[in-house]
Coordinates of C-alpha atoms in Angstrom, one line a residue:
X153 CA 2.4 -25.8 127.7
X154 CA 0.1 -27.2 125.6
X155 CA -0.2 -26.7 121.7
X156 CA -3.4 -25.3 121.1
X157 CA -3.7 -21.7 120.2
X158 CA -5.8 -19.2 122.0
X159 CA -6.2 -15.8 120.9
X160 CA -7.2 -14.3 124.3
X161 CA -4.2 -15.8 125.9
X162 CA -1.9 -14.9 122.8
X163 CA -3.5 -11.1 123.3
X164 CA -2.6 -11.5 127.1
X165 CA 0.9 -12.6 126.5
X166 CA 1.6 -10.1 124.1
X167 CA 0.1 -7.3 126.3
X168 CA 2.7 -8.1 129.1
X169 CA 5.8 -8.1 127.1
X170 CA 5.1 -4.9 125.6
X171 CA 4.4 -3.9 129.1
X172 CA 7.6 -5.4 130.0
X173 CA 9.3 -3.5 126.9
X174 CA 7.6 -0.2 128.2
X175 CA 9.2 -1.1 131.6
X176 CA 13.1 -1.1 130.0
X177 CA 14.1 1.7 129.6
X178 CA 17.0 0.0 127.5
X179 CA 15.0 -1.8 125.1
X180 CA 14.3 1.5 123.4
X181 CA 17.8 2.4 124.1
X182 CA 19.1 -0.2 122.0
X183 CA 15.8 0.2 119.4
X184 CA 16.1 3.9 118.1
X185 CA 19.3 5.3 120.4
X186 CA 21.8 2.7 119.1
X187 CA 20.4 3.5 115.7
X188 CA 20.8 7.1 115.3
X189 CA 24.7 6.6 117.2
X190 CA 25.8 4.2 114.2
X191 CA 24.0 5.8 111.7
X192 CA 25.4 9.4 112.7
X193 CA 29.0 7.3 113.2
X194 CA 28.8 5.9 109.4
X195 CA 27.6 8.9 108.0
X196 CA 30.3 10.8 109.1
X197 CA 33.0 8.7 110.3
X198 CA 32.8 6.9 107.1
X199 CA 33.8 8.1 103.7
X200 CA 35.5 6.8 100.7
X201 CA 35.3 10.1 98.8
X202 CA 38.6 11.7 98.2
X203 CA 38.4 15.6 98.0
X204 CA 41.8 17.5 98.2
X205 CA 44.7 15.5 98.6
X206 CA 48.1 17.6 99.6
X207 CA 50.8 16.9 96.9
X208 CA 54.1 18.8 96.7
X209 CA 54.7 20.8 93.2
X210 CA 58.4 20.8 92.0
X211 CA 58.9 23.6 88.7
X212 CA 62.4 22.8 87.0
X213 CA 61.7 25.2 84.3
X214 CA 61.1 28.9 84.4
X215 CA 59.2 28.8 81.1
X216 CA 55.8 30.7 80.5
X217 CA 53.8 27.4 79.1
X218 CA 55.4 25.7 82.9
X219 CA 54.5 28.5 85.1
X220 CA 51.3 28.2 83.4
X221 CA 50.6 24.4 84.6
X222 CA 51.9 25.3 87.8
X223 CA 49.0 27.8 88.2
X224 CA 46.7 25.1 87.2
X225 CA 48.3 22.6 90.0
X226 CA 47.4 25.3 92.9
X227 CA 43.7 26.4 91.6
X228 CA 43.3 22.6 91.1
X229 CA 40.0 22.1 93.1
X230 CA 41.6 18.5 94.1
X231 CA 44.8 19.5 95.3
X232 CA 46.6 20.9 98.4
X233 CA 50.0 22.3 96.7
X234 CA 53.3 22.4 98.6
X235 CA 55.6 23.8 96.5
X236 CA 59.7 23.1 96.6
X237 CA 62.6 23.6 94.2
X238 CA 63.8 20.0 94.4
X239 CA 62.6 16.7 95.1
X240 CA 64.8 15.5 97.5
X241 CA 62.9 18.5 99.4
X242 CA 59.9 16.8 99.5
X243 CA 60.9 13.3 99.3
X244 CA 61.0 13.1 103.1
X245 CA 57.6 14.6 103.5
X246 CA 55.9 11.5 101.2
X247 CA 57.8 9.0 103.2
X248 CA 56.1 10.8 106.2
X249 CA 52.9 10.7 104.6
X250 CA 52.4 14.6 104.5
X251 CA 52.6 14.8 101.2
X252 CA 50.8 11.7 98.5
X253 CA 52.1 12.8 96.4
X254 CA 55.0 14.9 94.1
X255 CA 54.6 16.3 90.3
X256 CA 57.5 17.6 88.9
X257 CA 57.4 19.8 85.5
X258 CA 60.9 19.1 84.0
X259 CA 63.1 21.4 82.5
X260 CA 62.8 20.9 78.7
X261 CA 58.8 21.1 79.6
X262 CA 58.5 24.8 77.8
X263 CA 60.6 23.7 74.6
X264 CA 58.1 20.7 74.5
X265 CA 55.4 22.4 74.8
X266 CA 56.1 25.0 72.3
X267 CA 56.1 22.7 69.8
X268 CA 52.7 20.8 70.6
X269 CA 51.4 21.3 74.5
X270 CA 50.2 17.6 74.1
X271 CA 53.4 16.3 73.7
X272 CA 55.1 18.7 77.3
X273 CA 55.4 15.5 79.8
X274 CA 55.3 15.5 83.7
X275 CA 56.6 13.4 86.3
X276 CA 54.2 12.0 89.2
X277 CA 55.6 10.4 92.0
X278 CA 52.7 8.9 94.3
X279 CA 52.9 7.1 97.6
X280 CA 51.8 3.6 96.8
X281 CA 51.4 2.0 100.3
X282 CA 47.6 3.9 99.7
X283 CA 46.7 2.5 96.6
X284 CA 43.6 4.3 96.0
X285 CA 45.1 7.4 97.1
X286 CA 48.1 7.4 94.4
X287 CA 45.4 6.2 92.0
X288 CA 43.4 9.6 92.5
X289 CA 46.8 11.3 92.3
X290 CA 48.4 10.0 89.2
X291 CA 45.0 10.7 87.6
X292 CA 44.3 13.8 88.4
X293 CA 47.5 15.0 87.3
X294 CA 47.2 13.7 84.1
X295 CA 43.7 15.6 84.1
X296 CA 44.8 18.4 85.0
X297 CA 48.1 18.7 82.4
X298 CA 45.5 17.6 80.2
X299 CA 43.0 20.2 80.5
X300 CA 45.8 22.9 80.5
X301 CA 47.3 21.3 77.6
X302 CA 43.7 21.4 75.5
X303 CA 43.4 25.2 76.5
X304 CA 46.6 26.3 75.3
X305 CA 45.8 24.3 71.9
X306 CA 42.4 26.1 71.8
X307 CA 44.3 29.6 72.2
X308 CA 46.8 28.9 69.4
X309 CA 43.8 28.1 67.0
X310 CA 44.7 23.9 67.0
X311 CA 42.1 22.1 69.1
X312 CA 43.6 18.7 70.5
X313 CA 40.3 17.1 69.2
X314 CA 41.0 13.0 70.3
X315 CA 40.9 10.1 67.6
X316 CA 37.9 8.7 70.0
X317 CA 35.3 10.8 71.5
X318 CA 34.1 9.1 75.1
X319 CA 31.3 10.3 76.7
X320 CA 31.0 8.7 80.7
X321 CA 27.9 9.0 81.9
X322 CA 26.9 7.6 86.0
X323 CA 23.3 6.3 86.6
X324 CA 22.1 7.0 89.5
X325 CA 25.3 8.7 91.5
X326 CA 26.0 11.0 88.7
X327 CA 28.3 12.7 91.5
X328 CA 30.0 9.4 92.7
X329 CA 29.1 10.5 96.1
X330 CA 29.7 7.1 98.2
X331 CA 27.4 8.2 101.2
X332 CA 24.6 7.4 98.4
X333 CA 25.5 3.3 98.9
X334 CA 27.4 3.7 102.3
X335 CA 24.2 5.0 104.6
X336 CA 21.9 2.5 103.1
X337 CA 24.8 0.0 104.1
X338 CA 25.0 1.3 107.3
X339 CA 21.0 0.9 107.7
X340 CA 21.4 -2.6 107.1
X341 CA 24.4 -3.4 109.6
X342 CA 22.1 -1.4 112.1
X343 CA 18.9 -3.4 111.7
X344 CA 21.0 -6.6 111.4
X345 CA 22.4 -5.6 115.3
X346 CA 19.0 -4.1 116.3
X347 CA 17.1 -7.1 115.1
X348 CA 19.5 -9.7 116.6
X349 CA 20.3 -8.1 119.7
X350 CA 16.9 -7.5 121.1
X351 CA 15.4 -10.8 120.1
X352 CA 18.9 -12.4 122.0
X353 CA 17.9 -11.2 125.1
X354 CA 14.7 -11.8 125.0
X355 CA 14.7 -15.4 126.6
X356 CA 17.6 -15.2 128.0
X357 CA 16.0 -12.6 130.4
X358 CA 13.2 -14.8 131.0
X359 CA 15.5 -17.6 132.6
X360 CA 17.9 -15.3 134.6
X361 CA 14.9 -13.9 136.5
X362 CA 13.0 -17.2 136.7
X363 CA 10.2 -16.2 135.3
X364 CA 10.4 -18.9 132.8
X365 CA 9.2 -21.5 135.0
X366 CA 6.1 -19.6 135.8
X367 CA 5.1 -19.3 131.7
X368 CA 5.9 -23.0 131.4
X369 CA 3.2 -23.2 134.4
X370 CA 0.4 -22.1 132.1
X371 CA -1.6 -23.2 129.3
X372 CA 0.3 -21.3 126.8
X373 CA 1.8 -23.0 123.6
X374 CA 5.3 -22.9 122.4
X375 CA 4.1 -20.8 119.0
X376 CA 2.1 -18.2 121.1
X377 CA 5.3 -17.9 123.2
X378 CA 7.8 -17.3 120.6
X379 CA 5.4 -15.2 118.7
X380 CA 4.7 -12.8 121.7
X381 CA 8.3 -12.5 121.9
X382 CA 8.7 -11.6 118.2
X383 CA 6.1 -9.2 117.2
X384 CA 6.7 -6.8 119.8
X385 CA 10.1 -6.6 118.3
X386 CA 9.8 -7.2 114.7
X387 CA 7.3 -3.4 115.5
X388 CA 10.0 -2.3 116.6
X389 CA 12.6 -3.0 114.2
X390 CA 10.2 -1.5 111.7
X391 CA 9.8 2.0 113.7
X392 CA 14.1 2.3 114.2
X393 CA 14.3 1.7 110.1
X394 CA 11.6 3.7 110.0
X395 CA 13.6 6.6 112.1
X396 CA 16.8 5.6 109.8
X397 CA 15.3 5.9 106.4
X398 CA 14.3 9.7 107.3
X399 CA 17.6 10.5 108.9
X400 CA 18.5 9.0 105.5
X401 CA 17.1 11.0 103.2
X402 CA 16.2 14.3 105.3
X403 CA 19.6 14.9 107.0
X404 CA 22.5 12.9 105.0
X405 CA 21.2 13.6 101.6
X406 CA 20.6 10.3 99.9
X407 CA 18.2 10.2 97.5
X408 CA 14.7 7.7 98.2
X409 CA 14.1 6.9 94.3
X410 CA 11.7 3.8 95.2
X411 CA 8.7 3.1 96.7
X412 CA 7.9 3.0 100.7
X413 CA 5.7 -0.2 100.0
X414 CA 9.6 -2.2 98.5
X415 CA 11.2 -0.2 101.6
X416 CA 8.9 -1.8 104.1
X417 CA 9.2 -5.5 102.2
X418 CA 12.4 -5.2 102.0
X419 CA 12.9 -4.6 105.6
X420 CA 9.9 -7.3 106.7
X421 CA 11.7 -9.7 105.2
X422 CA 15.1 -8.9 106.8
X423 CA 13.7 -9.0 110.3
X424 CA 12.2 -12.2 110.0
X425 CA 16.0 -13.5 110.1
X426 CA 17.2 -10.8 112.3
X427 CA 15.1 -11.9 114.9
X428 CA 15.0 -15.9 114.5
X429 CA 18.6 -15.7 114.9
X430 CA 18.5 -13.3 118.2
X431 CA 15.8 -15.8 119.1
X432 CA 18.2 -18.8 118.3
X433 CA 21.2 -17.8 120.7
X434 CA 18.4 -16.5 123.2
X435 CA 17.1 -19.8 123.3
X436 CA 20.5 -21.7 123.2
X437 CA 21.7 -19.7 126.1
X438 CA 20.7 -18.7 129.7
X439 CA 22.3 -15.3 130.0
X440 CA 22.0 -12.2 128.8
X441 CA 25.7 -11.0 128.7
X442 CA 26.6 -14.0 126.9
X443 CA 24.0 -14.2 124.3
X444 CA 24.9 -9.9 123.4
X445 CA 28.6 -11.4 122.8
X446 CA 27.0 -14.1 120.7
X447 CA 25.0 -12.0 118.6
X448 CA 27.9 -9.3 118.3
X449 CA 29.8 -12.0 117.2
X450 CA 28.0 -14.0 114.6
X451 CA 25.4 -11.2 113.0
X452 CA 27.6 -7.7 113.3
X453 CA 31.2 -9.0 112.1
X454 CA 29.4 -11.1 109.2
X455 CA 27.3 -8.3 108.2
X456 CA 30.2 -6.0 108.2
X457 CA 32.9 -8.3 107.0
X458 CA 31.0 -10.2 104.4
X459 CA 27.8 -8.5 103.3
X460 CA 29.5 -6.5 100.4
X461 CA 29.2 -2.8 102.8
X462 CA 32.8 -2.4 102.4
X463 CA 34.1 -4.9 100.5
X464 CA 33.9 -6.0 97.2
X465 CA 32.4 -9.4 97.3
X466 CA 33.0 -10.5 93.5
X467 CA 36.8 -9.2 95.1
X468 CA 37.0 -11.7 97.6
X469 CA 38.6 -15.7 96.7
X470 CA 35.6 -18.2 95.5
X471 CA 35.6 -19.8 99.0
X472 CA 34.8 -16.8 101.2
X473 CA 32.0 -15.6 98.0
X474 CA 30.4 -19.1 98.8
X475 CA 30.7 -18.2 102.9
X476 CA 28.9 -15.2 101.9
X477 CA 25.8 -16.6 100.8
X478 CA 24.7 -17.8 104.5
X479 CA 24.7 -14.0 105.6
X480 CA 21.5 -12.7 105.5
X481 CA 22.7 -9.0 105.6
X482 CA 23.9 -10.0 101.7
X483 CA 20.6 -9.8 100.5
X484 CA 19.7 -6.9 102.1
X485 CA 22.8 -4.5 101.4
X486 CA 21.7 -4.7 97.9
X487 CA 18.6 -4.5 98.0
X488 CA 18.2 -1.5 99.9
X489 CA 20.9 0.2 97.8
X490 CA 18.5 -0.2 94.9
X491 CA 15.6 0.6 96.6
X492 CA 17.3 4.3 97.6
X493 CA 19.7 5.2 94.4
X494 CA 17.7 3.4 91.7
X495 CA 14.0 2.3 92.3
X496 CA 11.6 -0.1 92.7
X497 CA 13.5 -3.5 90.9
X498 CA 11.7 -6.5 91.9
X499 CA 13.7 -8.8 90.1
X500 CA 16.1 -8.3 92.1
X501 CA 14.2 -7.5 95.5
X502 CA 12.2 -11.7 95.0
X503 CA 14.6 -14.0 94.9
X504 CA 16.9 -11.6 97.7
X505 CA 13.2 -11.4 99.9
X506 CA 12.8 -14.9 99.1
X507 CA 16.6 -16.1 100.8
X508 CA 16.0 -13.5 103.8
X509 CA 12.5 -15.3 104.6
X510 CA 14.4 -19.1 104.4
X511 CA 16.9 -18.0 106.4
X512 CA 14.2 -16.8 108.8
X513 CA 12.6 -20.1 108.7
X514 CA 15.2 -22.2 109.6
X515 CA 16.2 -20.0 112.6
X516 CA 12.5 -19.9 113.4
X517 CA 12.7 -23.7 113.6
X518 CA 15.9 -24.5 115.0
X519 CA 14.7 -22.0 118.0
X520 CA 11.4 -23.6 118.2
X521 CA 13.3 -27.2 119.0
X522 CA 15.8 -26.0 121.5
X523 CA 13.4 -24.1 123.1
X524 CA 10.9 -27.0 123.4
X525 CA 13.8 -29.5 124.6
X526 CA 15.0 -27.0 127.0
X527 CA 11.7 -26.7 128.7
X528 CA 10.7 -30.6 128.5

C-alpha cells in the first residue's frame, strides 16, 4: 500500500465492493429489511399511551347525585368499569392486577352533594407497584367527579367557576400522542445498528476470506481503502432512513414539520460515527460473528439504554448523564425529534451535528491506526 491517491484506482475499488454488496444478498437484508422489522416492532410493540384502564366501581349509596357519577364512571372514555357492592370484592382482583384500580362513592356522598356537588368526596384506591398507571387512575377520577360535579352546579344555576382559570396548551403533540417522539427514536436506534453493523463486518470479511492479503498486494492506499468501504455504506444508510422517514410519516402518522435538507444533515452527520465505529471493531477484529456481538454490544444497548429513547436522561444520577455524553445516538434522538414534531431548529441541530462529526473523527482515526498496524 502506498499513500498516494488515485482516482481511477479509488473508482475501481469502489466499483468492486458495491459489486460485492450486490453479490450479498444480506447486506440489503440487514440495510432496509432489518429496518422496516424494528421500525414496525417500535411502532407497534411500543407505546406509552394509556387509553382505557379497567378499574372496579363500588356505589355505597343509592342516592340520585351517586347514581349519577356512577353513570359518568362507565361512559368514561378512559375507563373499563367492573362494578361490585363491596371492596373486599374487588380487592383480590387489584392484587391480581385485573383491576388498577377501585373508586368507591361513599354513603353520605348524596347528602354531600346536595349541599354543594364540589364538596361530595370519593375514594380511589390504585395499584401502586405501576406508578404511572395509578397516576392516570387517581387523576382521571378526580376528572371525571370533577366534570360531573361542574355539570350538576351548571344545572342548579351555580357555576363552580375556580379562583384561578388555567388554560394548558401542548406545542407540538397537542394530543400527547408518544409515537410522535417514539418512531423518530426508534429511527435513530435503527440507523445506529444499520450504520454499525454493516460497517463491522466489512473488514472483518475481508480477512476471514483472505482476500485481505491480495488488497494489501496492490498499490492502493490506506484512505482509498477505508473510503471504498464507507461510501458504499454511508449510501446506504441514507436510502434505509430514507425508507424509515416515509414509513414515518405515511404509515404511523407522525408529523414531518421540518425540512428534508436538516433531515438529511442530520442523518449525514450521524453516519459518519455510525460507520467509524463499525469500521473500528471491523478493523480490531478478524471475524465476522464476533465483531456483530461487538457492535450489538457497544452501539445498540447504549443507544437504547442511554440515548434519552426511553429514559429520562436529566432522570438519571450525575454520573451516568456524564456517561451519556460519549453516545452518539444522544445527539441524534433529539435532533430528529425536532426535526419531525417541531421544525427546522439549528441551534440546536450545530452544536448536536458538530459532536456527531467529532465522534466520527476520532473513530475514523483510531480505525485508520489499527488498520495500518495490522497490515504492517
Amino acid at each position: 500500500m502506498n499513500a498516494s491517491f488515485d482516482r481511477q484506482r479509488f473508482t475501481a475499488m469502489l466499483v468492486k465492493e458495491m459489486l460485492q454488496i450486490l453479490r450479498d444478498p444480506s447486506t440489503f437484508l440487514i440495510a432496509f429489511l432489518l429496518p422496516l422489522l424494528l421500525l414496525f416492532l417500535f411502532g407497534y410493540g411500543v407505546s406509552l399511551d394509556t387509553t382505557r384502564t379497567r378499574v372496579g366501581l363500588v356505589v355505597a349509596d343509592s342516592s340520585a347525585p351517586a347514581l349519577g357519577l356512577a353513570s359518568a364512571y362507565r361512559h368514561s372514555r378512559w375507563f373499563d368499569v367492573r362494578e361490585a357492592r363491596s371492596t373486599a370484592e374487588l380487592k383480590p382482583q387489584l392484587v391480581a392486577g385485573h383491576v388498577r384500580g377501585i373508586i368507591i362513592i361513599p354513603q353520605d356522598f348524596g347528602k354531600a352533594a346536595a349541599r354543594h356537588p364540589g364538596s361530595a368526596t370519593i375514594q380511589v384506591i390504585t395499584d401502586g407497584s405501576i406508578p404511572n398507571t395509578a397516576n392516570f387512575v387517581a387523576a382521571y377520577a378526580e376528572g371525571v367527579r370533577a366534570t360531573w360535579a361542574a355539570g350538576v352546579a351548571a344545572e342548579r344555576g351555580s357555576a363552580m367557576a375556580p379562583p384561578i382559570g388555567v388554560v394548558t396548551r401542548f406545542w407540538f403533540n397537542p394530543e400527547l400522542a408518544s409515537r410522535y417522539f417514539l418512531i423518530p427514536g426508534s429511527i435513530a436506534i435503527v440507523m445506529t445498528m444499520i450504520g454499525t453493523l454493516l460497517t463491522a463486518l466489512v473488514v472483518a470479511r475481508e480477512w476471514e476470506r483472505g482476500t485481505m492479503e491480495a488488497i494489501m498486494a496492490t498499490p492502493i492506499g490506506m484512505g482509498e481503502f477505508l473510503a471504498t468501504k464507507i461510501v458504499p455504506y454511508f449510501l446506504l444508510g441514507l436510502g434505509s432512513m430514507t425508507v424509515c422517514t416515509l414509513l414515518a410519516i405515511f404509515v404511523f402518522g407522525v408529523p414531518f414539520r421540518g425540512s428534508p435538507f436538516a433531515l438529511l444533515m442530520i442523518a449525514s452527520a450521524f453516519l459518519v460515527p455510525a460507520l467509524g465505529q463499525g469500521l473500528l471493531i471491523s478493523a480490531a477484529t478478524k471475524n465476522q460473528f464476533v465483531a456483530s456481538q461487538i457492535a450489538l454490544l457497544t452501539a445498540f444497548l447504549p443507544s437504547m439504554m442511554l440515548s434519552g429513547f426511553i429514559f429520562e436522561i436529566t432522570s438519571m444520577p450525575g454520573w451516568l448523564q456524564a456517561l451519556t455524553q460519549v453516545v452518539p445516538a444522544r445527539y441524534l434522538i433529539p435532533s430528529l425529534q425536532t426535526v419531525f414534531v417541531a421544525g427546522d431548529l439549528w441551534s440546536l441541530f450545530l452544536p448536536n451535528i458538530a459532536a456527531m462529526l467529532a465522534f466520527g473523527a476520532l473513530f475514523f482515526t483510531l480505525a485508520f491506526r489499527i488498520t495500518r498496524r495490522r497490515i504492517a
